[in-house]
Short mmCIF file of C-alpha atoms and ligand atoms in Angstrom, two decimals:
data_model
loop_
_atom_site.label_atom_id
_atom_site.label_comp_id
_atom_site.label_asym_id
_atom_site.label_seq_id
_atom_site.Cartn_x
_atom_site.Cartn_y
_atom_site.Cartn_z
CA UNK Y 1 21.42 -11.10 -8.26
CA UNK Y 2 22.31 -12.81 -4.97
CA UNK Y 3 22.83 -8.74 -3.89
CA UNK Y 4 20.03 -7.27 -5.14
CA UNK Y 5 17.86 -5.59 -2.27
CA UNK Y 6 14.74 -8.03 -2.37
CA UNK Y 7 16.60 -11.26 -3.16
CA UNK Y 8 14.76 -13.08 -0.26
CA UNK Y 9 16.94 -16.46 -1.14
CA UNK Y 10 14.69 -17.08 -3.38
CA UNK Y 11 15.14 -20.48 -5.22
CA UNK Y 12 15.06 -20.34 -8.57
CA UNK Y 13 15.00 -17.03 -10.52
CA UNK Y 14 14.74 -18.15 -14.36
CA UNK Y 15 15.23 -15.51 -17.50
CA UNK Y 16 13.52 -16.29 -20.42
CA UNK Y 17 13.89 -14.67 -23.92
CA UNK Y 18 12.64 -15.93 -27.58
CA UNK Y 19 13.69 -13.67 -29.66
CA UNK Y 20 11.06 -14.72 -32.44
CA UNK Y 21 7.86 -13.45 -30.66
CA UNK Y 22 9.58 -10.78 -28.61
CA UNK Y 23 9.39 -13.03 -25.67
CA UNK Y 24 10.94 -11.35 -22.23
CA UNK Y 25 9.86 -12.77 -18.71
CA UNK Y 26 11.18 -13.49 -15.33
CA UNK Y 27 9.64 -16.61 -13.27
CA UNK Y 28 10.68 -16.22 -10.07
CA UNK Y 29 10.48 -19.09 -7.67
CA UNK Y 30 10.01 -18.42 -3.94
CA UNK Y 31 9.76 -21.06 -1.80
CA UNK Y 32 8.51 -24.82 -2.60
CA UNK Y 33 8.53 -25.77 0.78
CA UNK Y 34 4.83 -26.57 1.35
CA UNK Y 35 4.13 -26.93 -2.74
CA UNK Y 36 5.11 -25.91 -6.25
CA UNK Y 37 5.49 -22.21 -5.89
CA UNK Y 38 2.18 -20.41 -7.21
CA UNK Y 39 1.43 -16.63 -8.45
CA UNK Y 40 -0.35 -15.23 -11.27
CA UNK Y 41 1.81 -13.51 -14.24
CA UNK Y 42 1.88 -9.82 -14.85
CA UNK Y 43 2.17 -8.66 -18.05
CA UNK Y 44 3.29 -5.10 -17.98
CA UNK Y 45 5.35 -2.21 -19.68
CA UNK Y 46 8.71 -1.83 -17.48
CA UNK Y 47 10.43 1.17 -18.05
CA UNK Y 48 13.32 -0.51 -17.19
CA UNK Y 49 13.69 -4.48 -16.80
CA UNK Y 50 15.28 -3.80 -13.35
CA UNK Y 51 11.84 -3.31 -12.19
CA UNK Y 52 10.50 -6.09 -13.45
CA UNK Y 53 13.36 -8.13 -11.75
CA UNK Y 54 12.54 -6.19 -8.44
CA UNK Y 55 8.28 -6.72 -9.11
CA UNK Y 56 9.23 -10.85 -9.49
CA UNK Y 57 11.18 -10.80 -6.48
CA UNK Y 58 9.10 -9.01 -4.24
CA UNK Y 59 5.59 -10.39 -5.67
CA UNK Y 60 6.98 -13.90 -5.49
CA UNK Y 61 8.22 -13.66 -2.14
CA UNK Y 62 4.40 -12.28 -0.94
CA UNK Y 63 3.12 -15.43 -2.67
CA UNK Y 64 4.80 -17.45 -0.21
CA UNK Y 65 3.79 -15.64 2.73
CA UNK Y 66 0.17 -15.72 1.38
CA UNK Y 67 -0.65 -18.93 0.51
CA UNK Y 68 1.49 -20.43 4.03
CA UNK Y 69 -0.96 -17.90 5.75
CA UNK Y 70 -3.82 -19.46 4.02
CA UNK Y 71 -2.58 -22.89 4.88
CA UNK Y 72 -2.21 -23.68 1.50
CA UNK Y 73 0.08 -26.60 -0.11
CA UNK Y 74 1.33 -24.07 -2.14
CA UNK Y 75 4.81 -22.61 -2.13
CA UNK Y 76 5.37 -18.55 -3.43
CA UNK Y 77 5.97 -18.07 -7.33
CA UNK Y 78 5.27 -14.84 -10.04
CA UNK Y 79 6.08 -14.17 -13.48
CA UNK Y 80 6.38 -10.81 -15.44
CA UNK Y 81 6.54 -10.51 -18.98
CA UNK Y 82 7.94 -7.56 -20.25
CA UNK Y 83 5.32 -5.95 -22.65
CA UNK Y 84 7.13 -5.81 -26.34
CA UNK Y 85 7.13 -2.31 -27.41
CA UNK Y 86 5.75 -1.97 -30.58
CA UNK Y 87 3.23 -4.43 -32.75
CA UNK Y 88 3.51 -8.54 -31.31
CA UNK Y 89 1.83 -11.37 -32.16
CA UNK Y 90 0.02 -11.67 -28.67
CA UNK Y 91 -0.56 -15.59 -29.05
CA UNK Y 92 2.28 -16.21 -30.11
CA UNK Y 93 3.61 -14.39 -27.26
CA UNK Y 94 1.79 -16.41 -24.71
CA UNK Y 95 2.24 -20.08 -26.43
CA UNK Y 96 5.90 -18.60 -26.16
CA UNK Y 97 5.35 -18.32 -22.29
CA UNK Y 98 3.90 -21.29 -21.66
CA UNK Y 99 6.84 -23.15 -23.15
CA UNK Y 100 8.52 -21.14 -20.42
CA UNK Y 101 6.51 -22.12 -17.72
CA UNK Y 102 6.84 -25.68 -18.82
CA UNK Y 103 10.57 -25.86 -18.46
CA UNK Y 104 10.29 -24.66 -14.84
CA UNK Y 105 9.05 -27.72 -14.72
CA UNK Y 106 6.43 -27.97 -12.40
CA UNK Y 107 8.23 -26.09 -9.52
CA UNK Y 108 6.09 -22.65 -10.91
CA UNK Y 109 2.14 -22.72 -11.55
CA UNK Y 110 1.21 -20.17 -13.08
CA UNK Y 111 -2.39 -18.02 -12.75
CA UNK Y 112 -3.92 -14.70 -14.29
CA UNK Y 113 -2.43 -11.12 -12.63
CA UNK Y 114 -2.44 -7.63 -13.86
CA UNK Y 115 -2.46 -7.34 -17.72
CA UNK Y 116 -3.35 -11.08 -18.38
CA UNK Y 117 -6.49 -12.16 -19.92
CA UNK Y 118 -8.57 -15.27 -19.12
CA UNK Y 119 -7.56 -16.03 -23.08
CA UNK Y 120 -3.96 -15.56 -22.75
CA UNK Y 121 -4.36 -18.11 -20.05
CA UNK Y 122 -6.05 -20.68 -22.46
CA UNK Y 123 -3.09 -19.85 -24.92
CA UNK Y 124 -0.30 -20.44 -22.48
CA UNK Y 125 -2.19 -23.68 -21.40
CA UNK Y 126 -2.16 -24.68 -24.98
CA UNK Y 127 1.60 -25.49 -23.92
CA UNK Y 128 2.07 -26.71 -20.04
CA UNK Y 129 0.05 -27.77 -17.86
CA UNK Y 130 1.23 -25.77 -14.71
CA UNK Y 131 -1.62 -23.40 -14.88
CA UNK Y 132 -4.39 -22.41 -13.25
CA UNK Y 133 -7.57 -20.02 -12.83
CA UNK Y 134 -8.74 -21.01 -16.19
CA UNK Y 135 -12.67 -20.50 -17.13
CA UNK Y 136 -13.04 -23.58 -18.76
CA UNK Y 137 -11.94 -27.11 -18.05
CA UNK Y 138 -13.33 -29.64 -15.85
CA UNK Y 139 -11.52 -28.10 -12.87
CA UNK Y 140 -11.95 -24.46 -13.78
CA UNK Y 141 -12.27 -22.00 -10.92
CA UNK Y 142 -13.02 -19.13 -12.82
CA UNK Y 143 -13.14 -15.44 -11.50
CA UNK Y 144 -11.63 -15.70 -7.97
CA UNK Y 145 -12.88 -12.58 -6.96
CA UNK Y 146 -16.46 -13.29 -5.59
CA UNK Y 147 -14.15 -15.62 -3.23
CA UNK Y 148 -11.93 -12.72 -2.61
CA UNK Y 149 -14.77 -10.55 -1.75
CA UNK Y 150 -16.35 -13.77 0.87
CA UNK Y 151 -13.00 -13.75 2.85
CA UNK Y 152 -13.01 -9.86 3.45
CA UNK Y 153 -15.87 -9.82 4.67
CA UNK Y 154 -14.80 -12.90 7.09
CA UNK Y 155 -11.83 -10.50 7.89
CA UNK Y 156 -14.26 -7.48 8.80
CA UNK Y 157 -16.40 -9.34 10.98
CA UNK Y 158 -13.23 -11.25 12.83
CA UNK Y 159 -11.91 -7.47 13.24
CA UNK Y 160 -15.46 -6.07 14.63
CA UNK Y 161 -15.66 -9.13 16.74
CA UNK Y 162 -11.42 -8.19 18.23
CA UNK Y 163 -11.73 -4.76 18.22
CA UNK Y 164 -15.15 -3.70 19.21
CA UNK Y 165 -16.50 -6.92 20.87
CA UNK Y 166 -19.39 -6.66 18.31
CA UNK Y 167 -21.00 -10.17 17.08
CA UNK Y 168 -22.98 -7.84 14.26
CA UNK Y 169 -22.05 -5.22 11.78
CA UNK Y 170 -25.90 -4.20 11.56
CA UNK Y 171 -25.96 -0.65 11.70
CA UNK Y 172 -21.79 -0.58 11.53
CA UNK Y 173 -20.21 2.61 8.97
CA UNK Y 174 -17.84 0.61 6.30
CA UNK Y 175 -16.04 3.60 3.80
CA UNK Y 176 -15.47 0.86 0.53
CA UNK Y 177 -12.31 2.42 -1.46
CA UNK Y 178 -12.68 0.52 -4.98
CA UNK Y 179 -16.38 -1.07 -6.36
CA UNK Y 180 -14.56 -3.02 -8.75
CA UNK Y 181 -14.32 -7.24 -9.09
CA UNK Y 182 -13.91 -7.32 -5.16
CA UNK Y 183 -15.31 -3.89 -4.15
CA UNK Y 184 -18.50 -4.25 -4.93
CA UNK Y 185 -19.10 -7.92 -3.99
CA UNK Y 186 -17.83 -6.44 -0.83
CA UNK Y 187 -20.53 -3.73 -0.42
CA UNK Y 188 -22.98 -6.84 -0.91
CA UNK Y 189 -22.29 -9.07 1.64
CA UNK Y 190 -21.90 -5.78 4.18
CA UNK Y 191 -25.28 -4.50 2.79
CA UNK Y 192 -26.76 -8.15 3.57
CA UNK Y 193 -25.28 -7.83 6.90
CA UNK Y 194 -26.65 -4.33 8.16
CA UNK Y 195 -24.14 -2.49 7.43
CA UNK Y 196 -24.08 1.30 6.22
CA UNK Y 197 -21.91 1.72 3.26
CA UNK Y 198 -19.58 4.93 1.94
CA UNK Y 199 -18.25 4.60 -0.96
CA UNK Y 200 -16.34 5.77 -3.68
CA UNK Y 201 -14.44 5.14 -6.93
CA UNK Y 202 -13.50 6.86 -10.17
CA UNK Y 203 -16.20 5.10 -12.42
CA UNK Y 204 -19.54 6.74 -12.16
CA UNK Y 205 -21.54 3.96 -13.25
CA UNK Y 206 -20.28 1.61 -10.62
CA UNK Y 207 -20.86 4.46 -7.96
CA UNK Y 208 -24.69 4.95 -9.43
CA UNK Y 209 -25.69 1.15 -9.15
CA UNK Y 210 -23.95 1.28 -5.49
CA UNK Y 211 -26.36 4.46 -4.48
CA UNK Y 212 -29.37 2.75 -6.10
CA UNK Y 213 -28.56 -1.13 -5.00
CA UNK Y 214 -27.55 -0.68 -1.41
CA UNK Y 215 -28.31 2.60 -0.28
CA UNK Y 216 -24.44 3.84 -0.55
CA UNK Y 217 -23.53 7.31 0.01
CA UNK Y 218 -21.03 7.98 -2.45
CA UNK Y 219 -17.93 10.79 -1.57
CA UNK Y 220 -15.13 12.05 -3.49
CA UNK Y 221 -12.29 9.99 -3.73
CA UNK Y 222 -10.10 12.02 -1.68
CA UNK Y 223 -12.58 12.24 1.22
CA UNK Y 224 -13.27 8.48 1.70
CA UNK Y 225 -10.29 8.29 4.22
CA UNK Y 226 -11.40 11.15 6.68
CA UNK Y 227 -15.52 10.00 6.41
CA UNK Y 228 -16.84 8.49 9.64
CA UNK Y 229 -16.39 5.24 9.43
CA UNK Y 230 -16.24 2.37 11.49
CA UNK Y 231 -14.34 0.12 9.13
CA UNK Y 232 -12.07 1.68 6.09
CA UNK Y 233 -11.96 -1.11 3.71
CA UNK Y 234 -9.20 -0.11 0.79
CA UNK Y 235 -10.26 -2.16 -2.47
CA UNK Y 236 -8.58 -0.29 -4.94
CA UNK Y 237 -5.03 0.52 -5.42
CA UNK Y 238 -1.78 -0.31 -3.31
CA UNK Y 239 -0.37 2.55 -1.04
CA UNK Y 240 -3.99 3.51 0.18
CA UNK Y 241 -2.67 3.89 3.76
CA UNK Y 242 0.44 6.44 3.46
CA UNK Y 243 2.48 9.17 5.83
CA UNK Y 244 -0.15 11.50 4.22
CA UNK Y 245 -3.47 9.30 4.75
CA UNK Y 246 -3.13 8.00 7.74
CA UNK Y 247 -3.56 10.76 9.57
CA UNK Y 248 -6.88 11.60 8.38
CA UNK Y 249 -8.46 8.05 8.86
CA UNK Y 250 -10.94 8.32 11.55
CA UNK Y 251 -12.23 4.33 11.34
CA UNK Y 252 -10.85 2.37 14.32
CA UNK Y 253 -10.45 -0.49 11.45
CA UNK Y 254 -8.75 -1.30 8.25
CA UNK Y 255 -9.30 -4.41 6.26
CA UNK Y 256 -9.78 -4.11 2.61
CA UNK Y 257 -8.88 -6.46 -0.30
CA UNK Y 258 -6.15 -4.33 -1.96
CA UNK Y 259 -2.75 -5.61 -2.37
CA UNK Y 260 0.16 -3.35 -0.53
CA UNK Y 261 -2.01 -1.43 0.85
CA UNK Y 262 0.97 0.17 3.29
CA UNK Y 263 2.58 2.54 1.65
CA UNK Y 264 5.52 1.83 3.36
CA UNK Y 265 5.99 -1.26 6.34
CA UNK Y 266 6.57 1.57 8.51
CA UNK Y 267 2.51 2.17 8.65
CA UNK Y 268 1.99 -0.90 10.33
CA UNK Y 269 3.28 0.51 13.52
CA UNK Y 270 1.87 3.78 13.08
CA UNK Y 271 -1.66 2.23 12.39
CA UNK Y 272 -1.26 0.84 15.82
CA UNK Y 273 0.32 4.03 17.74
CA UNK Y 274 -3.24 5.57 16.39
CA UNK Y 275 -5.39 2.25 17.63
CA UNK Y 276 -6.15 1.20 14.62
CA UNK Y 277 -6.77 -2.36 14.03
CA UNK Y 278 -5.03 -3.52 10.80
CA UNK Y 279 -5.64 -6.32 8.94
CA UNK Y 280 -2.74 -7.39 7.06
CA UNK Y 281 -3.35 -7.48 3.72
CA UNK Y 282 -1.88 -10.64 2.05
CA UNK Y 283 -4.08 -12.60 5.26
CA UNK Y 284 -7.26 -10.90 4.73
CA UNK Y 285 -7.24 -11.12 0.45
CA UNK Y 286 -6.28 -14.86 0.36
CA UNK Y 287 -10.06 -15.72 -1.20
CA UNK Y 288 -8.76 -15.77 -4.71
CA UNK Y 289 -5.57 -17.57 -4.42
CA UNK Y 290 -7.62 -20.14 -2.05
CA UNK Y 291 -9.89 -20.41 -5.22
CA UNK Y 292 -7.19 -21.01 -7.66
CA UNK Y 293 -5.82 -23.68 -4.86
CA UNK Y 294 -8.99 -25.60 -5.26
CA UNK Y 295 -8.53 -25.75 -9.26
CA UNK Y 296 -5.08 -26.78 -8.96
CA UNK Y 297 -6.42 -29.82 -6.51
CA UNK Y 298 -7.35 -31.18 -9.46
CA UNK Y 299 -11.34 -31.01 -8.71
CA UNK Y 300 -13.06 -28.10 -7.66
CA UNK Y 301 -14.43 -28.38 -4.20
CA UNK Y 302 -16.72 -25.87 -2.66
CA UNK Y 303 -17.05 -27.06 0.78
CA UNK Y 304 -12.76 -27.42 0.70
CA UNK Y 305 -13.00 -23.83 -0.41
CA UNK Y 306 -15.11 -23.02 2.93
CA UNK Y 307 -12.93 -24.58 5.20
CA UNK Y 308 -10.04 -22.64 3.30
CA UNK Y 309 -11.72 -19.16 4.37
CA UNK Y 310 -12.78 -20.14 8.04
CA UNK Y 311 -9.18 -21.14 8.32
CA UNK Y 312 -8.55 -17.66 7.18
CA UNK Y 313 -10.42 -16.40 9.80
CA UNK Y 314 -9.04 -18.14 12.73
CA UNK Y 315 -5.54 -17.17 11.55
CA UNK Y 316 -6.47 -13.45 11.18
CA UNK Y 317 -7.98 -13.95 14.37
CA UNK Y 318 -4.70 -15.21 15.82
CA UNK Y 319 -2.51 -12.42 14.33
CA UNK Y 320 -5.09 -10.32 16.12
CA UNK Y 321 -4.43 -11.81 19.38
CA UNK Y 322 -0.46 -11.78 19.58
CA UNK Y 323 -0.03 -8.59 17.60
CA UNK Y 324 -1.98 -7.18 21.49
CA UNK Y 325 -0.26 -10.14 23.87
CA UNK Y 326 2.78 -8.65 22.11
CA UNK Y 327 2.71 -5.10 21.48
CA UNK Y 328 3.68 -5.21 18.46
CA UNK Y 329 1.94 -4.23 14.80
CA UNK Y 330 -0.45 -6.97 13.55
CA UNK Y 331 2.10 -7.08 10.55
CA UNK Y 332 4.75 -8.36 12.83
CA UNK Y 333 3.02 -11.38 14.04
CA UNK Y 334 1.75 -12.39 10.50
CA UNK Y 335 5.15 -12.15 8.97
CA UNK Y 336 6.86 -14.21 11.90
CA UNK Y 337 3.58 -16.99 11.21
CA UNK Y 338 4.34 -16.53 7.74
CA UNK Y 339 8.05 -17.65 7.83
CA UNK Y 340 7.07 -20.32 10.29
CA UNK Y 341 4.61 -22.17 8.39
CA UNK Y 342 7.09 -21.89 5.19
CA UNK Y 343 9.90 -23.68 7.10
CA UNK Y 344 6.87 -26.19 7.74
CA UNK Y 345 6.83 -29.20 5.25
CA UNK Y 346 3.80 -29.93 3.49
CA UNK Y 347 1.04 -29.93 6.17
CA UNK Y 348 -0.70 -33.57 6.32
CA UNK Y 349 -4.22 -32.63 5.18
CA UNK Y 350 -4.16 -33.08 1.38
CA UNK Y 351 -5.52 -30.36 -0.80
CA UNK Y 352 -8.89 -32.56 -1.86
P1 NAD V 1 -10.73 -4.04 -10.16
O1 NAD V 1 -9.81 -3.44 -11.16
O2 NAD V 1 -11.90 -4.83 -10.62
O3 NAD V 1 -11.31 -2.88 -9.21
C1 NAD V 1 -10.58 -1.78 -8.76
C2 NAD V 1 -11.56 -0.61 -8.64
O4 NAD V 1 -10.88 0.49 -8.04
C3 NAD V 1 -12.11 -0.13 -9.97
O5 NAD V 1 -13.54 -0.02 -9.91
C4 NAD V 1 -11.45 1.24 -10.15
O6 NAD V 1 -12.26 2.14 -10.89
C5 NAD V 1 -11.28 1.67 -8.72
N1 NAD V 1 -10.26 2.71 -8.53
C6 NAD V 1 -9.09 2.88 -9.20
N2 NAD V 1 -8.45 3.97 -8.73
C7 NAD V 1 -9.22 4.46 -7.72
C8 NAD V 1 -9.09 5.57 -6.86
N3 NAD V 1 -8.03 6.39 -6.90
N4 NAD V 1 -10.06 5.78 -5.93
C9 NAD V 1 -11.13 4.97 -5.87
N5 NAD V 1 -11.32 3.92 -6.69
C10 NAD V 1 -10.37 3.67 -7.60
O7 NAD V 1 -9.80 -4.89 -9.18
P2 NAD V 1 -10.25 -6.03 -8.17
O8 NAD V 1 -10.06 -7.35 -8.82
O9 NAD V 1 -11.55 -5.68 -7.56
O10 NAD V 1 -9.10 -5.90 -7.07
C11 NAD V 1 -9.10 -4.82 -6.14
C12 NAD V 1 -7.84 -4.90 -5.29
O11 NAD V 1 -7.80 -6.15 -4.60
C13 NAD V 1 -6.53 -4.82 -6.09
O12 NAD V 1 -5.57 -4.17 -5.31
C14 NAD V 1 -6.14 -6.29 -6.25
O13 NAD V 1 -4.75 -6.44 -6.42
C15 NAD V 1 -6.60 -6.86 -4.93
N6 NAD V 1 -6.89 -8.29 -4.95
C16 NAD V 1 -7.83 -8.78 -5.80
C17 NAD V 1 -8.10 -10.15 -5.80
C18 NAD V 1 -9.15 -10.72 -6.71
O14 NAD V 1 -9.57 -11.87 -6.50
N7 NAD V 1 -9.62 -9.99 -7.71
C19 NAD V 1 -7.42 -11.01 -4.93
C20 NAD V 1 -6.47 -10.47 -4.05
C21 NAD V 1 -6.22 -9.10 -4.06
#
């Protein structure tokens, strides 16, 4: 463990196994420096449980840098359960997990992530109380992606403002990769704003409504990288900007909502050799996790939640600034922030 590749000395890496559901997960813990570490659980088939040990060490470790970027009091934690093969009991499963996430004792909060259902999360809070992003409950956040979706489009406008001293994105080209949860609550807010969208995804349906709602033109999915754009917005899958892509993105900005969206850290650097403004990912998609933050305060607070997301701003807008002072790749100065605010101790204003 202590020499596997992404072991980021992380704090507590836990193994669970019941062998009576079928129960396999990994909780990894982070960093509790500014809170109990928090990250949603993925629930996914692993060819091989190496990967799952390398997904909770990574994904764990980008929960930390997240929510200290988002000035959260929230350290970096992530689960994976290892999908049985075969017939399971899926409650049973979950009730399983949550006895898990209960003897982690508070140090891991769980939330939804790839695979997970908004039931599995009222199973596994059947049995601990470390969770979050639930739909019901007197604290109950619910779908953090209309939040997500709100903080992009801060990002956009704080990169339109850096980049191309524009106060407006009326009349501005946006290429939207992804309509989905945060895609097309994306394409809302830009239409609102003036903006011309391009878009394009593999479900017609959402494509059809985009055409007829705001006026989108829709392209292949291959050809949304090379459209003219002003502003390439990936909302879709990781490894959207790639050795292979990059070279054929004619926007001047990119600032989208997916996770990873460098293929490799590498792109950073070349996004900026090409003078292209990038807005690093785990900074600009903080909406949802500053959502679930709110729940986990204990009472939901939508004004909190604002002051969350122009604090997202003005720390994009930093990164921004150095990443130029500096010469370096925006990435650069947001890890370096990132890593400073963890070694921070829980910042004085309280999360209510
Ligand atoms: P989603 O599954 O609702 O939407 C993804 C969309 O991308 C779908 O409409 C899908 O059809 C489309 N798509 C898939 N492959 C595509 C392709 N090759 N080309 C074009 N479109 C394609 O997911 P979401 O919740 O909207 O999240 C989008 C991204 O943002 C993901 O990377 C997610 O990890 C990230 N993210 C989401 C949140 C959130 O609050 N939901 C928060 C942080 C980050």
């Amino acid at each position: 463990m202590f020499d596997h590749p992404d072991f980021d000395d992380h704090e507590g890496v836990h193994v669970f196994r019941d062998a009576k559901t079928g129960l396999r997960a990994i909780i990894a813990v982070h960093n509790t420096n500014r809170g109990p570490g928090a990250g949603g659980t993925r629930f996914w088939s692993y060819a091989d449980p190496k990967d799952a040990m390398t997904d909770a060490l990574r994904l764990s470790k980008a929960m930390s840098f997240k929510n200290a970027m988002a000035g959260l009091e929230l350290g970096g934690g992530k689960a994976v359960i290892l999908r049985p093969e075969g017939d399971f009991d899926r409650d049973a499963l979950f009730a399983a997990y949550g006895r898990a996430v209960e003897a982690v004792g508070g140090r891991y909060i769980t939330a939804e992530d790839v695979g997970v259902s908004p039931s599995d999360m009222r199973v596994i809070k059947t049995q601990t109380d470390h969770v979050a992003g639930l739909d019901e409950g007197p604290a109950a956040s619910g779908d953090p992606s209309p939040v997500t979706a709100d903080g992009v489009f801060r990002g956009i406008k704080v990169a339109v403002r850096h980049a191309m001293g524009l106060e407006s994105l009326k009349g501005l080209r946006v290429a939207v990769q992804g309509l989905g949860h945060v895609g097309y609550g994306l394409c809302g807010h830009l239409h609102e704003a003036g903006a011309h969208l391009i878009v394009t995804d593999i479900n017609e349906t959402v494509l059809a409504q985009a055409k007829q709602e705001f006026g989108a033109v829709v392209v292949e999915p291959d050809e949304i990288y090379s459209v003219a754009a002003d502003v390439f917005a990936p909302c879709a899958l990781g490894g959207a900007v790639s050795e292979v892509t990059l070279p054929t993105i004619r926007a001047s900005i990119i600032a989208g909502a997916a996770n990873n969206q460098l293929a490799t850290p590498e792109m950073a650097e070349a996004c900026r050799q090409r003078g292209i403004l990038y807005a690093p990912d785990y900074v600009i998609n903080a909406g949802g996790i500053i959502n679930v933050a709110a729940e986990v305060s204990g009472a939901y607070d939508l004004n909190w939640v604002s002051k969350k997301l122009e604090g997202l701003e003005n720390t994009l807008k930093l990164v921004f600034e150095r990443a130029d002072e500096q010469g370096v790749a925006t990435t650069v100065i947001a890890d370096a922030m990132a890593r400073e605010r963890m070694a921070e101790k829980r910042p004085s204003e309280g999360l209510g």
